[in-house]
Coordinates of C-alpha atoms and ligand atoms in Angstrom, one line a residue:
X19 CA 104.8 6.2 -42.4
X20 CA 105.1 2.9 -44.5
X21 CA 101.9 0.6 -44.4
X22 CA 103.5 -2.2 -42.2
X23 CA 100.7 -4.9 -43.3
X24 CA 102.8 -6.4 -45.9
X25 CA 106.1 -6.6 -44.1
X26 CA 107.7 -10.1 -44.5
X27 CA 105.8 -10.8 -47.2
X28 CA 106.9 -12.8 -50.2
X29 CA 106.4 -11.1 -53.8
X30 CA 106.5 -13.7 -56.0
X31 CA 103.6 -13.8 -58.8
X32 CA 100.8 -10.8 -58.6
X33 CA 98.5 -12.7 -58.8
X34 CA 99.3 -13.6 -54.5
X35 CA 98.8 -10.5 -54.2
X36 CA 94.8 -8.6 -53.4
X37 CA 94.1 -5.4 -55.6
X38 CA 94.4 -3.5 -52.4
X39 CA 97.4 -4.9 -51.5
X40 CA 98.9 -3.4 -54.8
X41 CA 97.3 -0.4 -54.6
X42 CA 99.1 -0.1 -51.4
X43 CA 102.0 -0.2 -53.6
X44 CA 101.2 1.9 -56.6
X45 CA 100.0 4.9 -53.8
X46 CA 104.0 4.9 -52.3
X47 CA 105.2 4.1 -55.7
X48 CA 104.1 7.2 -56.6
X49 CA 105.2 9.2 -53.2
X50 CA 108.8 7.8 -54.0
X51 CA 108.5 8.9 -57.6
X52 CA 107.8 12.5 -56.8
X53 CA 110.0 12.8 -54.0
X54 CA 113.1 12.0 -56.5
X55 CA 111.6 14.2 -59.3
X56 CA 110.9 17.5 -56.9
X57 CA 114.7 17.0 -55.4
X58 CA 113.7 15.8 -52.4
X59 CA 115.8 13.4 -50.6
X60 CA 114.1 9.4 -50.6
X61 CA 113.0 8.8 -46.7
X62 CA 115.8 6.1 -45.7
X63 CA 113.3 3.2 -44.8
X64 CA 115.7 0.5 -44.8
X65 CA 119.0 0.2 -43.1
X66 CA 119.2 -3.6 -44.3
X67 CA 120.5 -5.5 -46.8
X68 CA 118.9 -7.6 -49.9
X69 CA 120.6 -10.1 -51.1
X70 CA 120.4 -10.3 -55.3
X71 CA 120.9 -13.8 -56.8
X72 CA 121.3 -13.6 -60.3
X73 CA 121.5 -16.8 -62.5
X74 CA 120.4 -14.9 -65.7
X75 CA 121.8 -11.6 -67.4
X76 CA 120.4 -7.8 -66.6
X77 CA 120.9 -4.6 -67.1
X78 CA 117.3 -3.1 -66.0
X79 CA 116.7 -5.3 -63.1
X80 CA 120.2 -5.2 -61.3
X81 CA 120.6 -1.6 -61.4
X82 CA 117.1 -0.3 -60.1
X83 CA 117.1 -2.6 -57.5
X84 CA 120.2 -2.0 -56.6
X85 CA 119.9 2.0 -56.7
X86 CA 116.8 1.5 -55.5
X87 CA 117.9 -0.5 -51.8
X88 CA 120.8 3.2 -52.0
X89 CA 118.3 5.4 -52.5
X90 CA 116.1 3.9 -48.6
X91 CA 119.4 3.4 -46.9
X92 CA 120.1 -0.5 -47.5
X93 CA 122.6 -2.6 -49.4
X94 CA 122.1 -4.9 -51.7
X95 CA 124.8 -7.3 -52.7
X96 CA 125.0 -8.8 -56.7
X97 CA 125.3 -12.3 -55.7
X98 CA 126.0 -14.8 -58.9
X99 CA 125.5 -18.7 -58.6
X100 CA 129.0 -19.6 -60.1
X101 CA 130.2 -17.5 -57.2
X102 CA 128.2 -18.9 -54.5
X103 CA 128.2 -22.6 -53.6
X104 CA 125.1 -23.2 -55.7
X105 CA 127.7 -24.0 -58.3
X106 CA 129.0 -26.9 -55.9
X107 CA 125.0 -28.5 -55.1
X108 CA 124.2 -26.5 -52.1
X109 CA 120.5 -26.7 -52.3
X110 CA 117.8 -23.8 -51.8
X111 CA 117.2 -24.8 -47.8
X112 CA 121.0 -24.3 -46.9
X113 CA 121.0 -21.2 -48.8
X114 CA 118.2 -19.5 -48.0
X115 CA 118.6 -20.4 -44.0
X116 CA 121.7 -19.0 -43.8
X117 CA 121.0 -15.7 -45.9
X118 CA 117.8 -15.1 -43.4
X119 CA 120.3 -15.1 -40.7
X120 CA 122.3 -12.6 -42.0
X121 CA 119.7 -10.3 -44.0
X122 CA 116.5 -9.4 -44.1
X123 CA 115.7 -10.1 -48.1
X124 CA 116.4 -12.2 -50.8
X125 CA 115.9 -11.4 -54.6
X126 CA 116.6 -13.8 -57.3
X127 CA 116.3 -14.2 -61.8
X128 CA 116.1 -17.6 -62.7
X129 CA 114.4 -18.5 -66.0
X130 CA 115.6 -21.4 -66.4
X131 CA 111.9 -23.4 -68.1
X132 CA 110.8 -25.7 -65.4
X133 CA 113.4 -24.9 -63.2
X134 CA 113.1 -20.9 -61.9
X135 CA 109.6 -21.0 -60.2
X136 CA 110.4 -24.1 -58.3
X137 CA 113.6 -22.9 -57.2
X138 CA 112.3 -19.8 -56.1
X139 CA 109.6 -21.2 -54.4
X140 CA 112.0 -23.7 -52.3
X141 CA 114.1 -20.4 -51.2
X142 CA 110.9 -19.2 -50.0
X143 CA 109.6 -22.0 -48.2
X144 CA 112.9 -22.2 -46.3
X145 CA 113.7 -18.4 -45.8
X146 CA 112.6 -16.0 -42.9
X147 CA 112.8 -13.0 -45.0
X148 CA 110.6 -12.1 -48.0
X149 CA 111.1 -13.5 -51.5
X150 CA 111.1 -10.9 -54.4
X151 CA 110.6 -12.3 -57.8
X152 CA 113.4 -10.6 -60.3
X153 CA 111.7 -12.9 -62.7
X154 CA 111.5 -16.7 -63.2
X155 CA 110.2 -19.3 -66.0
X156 CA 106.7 -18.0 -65.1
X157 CA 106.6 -14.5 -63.4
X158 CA 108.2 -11.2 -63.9
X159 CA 106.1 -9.5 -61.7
X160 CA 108.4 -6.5 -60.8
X161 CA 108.3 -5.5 -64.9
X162 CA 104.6 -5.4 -65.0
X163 CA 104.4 -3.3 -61.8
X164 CA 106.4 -1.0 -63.9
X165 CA 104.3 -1.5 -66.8
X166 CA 101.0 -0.4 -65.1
X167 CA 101.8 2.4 -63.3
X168 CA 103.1 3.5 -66.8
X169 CA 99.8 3.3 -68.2
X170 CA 98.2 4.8 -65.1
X171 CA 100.1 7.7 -65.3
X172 CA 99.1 8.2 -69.2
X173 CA 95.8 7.1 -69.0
X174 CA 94.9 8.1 -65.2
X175 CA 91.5 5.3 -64.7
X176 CA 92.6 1.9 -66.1
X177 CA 89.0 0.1 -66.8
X178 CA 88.2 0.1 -70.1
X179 CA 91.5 0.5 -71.7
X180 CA 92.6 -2.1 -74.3
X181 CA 96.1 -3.5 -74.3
X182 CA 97.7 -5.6 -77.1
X183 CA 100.2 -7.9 -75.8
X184 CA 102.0 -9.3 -79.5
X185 CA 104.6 -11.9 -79.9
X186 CA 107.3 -10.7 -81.5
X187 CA 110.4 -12.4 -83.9
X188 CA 113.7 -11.9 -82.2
X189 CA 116.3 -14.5 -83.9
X190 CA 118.9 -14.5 -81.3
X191 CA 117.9 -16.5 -78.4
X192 CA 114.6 -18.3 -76.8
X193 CA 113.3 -15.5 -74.2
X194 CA 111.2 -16.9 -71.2
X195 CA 107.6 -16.6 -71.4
X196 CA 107.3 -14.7 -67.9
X197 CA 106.4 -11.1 -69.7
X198 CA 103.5 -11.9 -71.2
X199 CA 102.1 -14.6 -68.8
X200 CA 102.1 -11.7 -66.5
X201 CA 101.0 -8.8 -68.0
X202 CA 98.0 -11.4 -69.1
X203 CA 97.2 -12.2 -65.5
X204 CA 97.5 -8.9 -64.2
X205 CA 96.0 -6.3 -66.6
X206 CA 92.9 -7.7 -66.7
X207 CA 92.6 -7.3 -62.9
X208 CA 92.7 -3.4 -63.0
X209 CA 89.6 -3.8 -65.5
X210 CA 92.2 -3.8 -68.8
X211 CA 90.6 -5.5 -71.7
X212 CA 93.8 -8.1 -73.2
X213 CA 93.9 -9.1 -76.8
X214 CA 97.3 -11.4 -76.7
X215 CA 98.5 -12.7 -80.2
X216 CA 100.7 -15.0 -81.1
X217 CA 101.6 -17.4 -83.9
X218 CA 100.1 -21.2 -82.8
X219 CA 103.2 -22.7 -81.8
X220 CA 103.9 -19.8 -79.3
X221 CA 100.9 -20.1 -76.6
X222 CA 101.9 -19.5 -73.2
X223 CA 101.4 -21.6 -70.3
X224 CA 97.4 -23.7 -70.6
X225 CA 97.1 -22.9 -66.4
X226 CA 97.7 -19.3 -67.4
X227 CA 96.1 -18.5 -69.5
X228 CA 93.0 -20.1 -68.0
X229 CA 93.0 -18.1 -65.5
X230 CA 93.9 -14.7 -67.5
X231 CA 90.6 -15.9 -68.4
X232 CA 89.1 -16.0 -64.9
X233 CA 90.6 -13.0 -63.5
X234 CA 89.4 -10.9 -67.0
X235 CA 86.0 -12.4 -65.9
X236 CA 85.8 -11.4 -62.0
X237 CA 87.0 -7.8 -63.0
X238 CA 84.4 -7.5 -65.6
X239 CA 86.9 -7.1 -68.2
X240 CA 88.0 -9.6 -71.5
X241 CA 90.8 -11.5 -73.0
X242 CA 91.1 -12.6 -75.9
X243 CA 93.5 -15.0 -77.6
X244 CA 94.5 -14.3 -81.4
X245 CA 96.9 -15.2 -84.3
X246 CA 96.6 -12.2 -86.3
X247 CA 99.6 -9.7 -85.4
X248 CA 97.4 -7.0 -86.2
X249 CA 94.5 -7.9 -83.9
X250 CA 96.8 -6.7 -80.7
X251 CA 96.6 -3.4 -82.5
X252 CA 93.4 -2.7 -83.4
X253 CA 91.7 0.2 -81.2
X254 CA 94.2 -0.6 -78.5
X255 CA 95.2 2.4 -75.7
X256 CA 98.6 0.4 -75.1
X257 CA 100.8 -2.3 -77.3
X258 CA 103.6 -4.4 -76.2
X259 CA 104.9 -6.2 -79.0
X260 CA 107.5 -8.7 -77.3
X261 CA 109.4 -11.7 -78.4
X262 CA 108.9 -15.1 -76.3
X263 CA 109.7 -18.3 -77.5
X264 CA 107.8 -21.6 -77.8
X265 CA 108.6 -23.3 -74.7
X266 CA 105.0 -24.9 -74.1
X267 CA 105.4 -26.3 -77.7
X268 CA 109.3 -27.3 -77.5
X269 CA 112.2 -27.0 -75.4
X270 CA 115.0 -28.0 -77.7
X271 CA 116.9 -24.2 -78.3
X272 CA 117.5 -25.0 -82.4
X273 CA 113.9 -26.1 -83.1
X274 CA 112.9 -23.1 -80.8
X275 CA 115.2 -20.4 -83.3
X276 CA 113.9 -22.3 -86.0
X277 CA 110.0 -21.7 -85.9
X278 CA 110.9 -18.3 -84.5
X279 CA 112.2 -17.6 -88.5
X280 CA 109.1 -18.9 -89.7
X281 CA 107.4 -14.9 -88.6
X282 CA 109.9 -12.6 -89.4
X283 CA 106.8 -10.1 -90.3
X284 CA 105.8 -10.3 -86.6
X285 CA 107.9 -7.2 -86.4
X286 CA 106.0 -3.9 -85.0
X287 CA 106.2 -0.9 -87.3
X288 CA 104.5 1.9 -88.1
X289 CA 102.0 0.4 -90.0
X290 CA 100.8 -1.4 -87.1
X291 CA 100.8 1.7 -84.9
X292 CA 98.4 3.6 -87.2
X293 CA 95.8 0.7 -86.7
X294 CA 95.7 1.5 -82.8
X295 CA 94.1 4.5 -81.0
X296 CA 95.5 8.2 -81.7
X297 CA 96.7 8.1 -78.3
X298 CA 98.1 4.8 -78.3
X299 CA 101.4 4.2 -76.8
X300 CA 104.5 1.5 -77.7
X301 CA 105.6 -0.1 -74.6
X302 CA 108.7 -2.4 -74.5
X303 CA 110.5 -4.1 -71.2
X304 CA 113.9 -4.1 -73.2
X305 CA 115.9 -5.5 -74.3
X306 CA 114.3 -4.7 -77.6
X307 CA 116.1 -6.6 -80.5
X308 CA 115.9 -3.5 -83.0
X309 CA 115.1 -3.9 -86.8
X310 CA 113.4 -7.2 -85.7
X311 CA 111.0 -7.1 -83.0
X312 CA 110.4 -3.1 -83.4
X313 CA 111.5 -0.3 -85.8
X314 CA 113.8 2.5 -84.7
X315 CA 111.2 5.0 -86.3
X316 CA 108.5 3.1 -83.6
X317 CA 110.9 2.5 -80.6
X318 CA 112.8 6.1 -81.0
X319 CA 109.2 7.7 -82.0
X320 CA 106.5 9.7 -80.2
X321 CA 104.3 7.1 -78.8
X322 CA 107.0 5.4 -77.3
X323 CA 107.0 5.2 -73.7
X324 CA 110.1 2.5 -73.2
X325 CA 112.2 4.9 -70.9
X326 CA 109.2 5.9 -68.3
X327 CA 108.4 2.0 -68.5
X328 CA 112.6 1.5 -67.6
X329 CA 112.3 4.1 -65.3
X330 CA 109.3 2.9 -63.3
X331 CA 110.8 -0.2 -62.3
X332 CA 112.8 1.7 -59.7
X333 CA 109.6 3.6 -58.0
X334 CA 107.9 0.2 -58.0
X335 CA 110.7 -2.0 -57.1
X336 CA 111.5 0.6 -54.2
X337 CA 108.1 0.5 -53.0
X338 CA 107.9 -3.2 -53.0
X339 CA 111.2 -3.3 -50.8
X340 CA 109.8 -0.9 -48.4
X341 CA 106.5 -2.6 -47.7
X342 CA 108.0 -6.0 -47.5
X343 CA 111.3 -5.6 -45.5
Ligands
CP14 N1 113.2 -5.7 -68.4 C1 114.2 -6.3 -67.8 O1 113.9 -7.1 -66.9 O2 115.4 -5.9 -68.1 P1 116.8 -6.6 -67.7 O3 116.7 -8.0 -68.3 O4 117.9 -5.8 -68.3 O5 116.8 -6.7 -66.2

């Protein structure tokens, strides 16, 4: 039977979330995961239907969602805004009252900066059926799910652990800042000690990182802000080397690319893995921009987890469906 205490709840940041409330998850997370790898067939939880709005590009997010609402018995419909009447200024109240009369769940991607959080957030205030974040300007809380169940599952108890979270040069486009602004709010919750680095210009949101700070606090854990590339490696039980760009700094796109090619050495190799722990693993939410961001000899190599990481979205994003609809 399926915990019922978080039905019709919104999932929309982790950080709304209690520690128990997410353990709730990571417990049927883990039910789901080895009920599909022992061959046996996924209890159907939901006959219902999720409704997928996405404004940005996927490959990861689409699919295991998608497979995921199959695998319990529900539907979920790929909904795009230039094929909805978004793209003719319906606003978020219209929209989301008449999807909660038909459905019973609404996921949307919208990174737009300044623009996806709020627009989630409208959907949600007007909606009668949860809200799950498939990742805005600020949150992509379904990836670091994903992300820490993967280190659970290598690791087993969590506290103590050191993660390096390490910007990363990727030339081809401005990526939101919603990764690591949520691994750095979350992590330190389970008792993970954070180093995040990152050249000046590409600090992540001040109200953020403040309280990364506080949460590393409460949990008697640390965080720690650097500019050495390195520092994210040092000792570390788990890297995520990750390109972001430098919204907080500025949001015109060609001075963006521009002071992303002033660190083309912010590149993850295996030079850098040899400074971690012998056990440490690589950990990537891909797209990974190869020969940039990471090596093929790291990405391709033995301490790379990227596929269990992939994988892991659909146990958590399955979960997350069943408790809240
Ligand atoms: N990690 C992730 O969200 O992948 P997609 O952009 O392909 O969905």
């Amino acid at each position: 039977m399926v915990d019922s205490s978080l039905r019709g709840r919104d999932f929309i940041s982790t950080q709304d979330w209690t520690l128990d409330e997410l353990e709730t998850l990571f417990t049927l997370a883990q039910v789901l995961k080895a009920d599909k790898r022992e061959g046996r067939p996924t209890p159907h939880l939901l006959a219902k239907t999720l409704y997928m709005i996405f404004f940005d590009a996927s490959t990861r997010t689409r699919n295991s969602f998608e497979t995921g609402m199959t695998q319990l018995g529900g539907h979920a419909i790929y909904l795009s805004p230039d094929k909805m009447q978004i793209s003719h200024g319906e606003n978020a109240r219209d929209t989301a009252n008449v999807l909660s009369r038909y459905g019973d769940g609404i996921a949307i991607r919208h990174c737009a900066y300044g623009e996806g959080n709020d627009y989630l957030n409208d959907v949600a205030t007007h909606a009668s059926i949860p809200l799950l974040n498939m990742q805005c300007d600020r949150y992509h809380p379904c990836q670091i799910l994903a992300d820490y169940l993967t280190i659970r599952e290598r690791f087993g108890n969590t506290q103590g652990l050191k993660l390096g979270v390490a910007w990363t040069s990727a030339p081809n486009y401005v990526r939101p800042l919603s990764v690591p602004q949520s691994l750095i709010l979350m992590m330190p919750r389970f008792g993970i000690d954070v180093t995040l680095a990152y050249p000046p210009e590409f600090k992540l949101m001040p109200d953020i990182e403040a309280l990364a700070q506080a949460n590393a606090e409460a949990a008697d854990a640390t965080f720690e802000i650097t500019h050495d590339f390195e520092d994210a490696f040092r000792d570390a039980d788990a890297v995520i080397p990750k390109s972001w760009g430098p919204l907080v700094t500025t949001q015109d796109t060609k001075e963006g690319l521009g002071l992303i090619e002033k660190y083309p050495t912010w590149r993850c190799g295996q030079d850098q893995m040899r400074l971690g722990k012998e056990h440490m693993i690589y950990m990537h939410p891909l797209p990974a921009d190869r020969g940039r961001e990471v090596t093929d000899e790291v990405i391709d190599g033995p301490q790379s987890v990227v596929y269990d990481e992939a994988e892991n979205r659909l146990h958590v994003q399955k979960a997350l469906m069943a408790l809240t609809m």
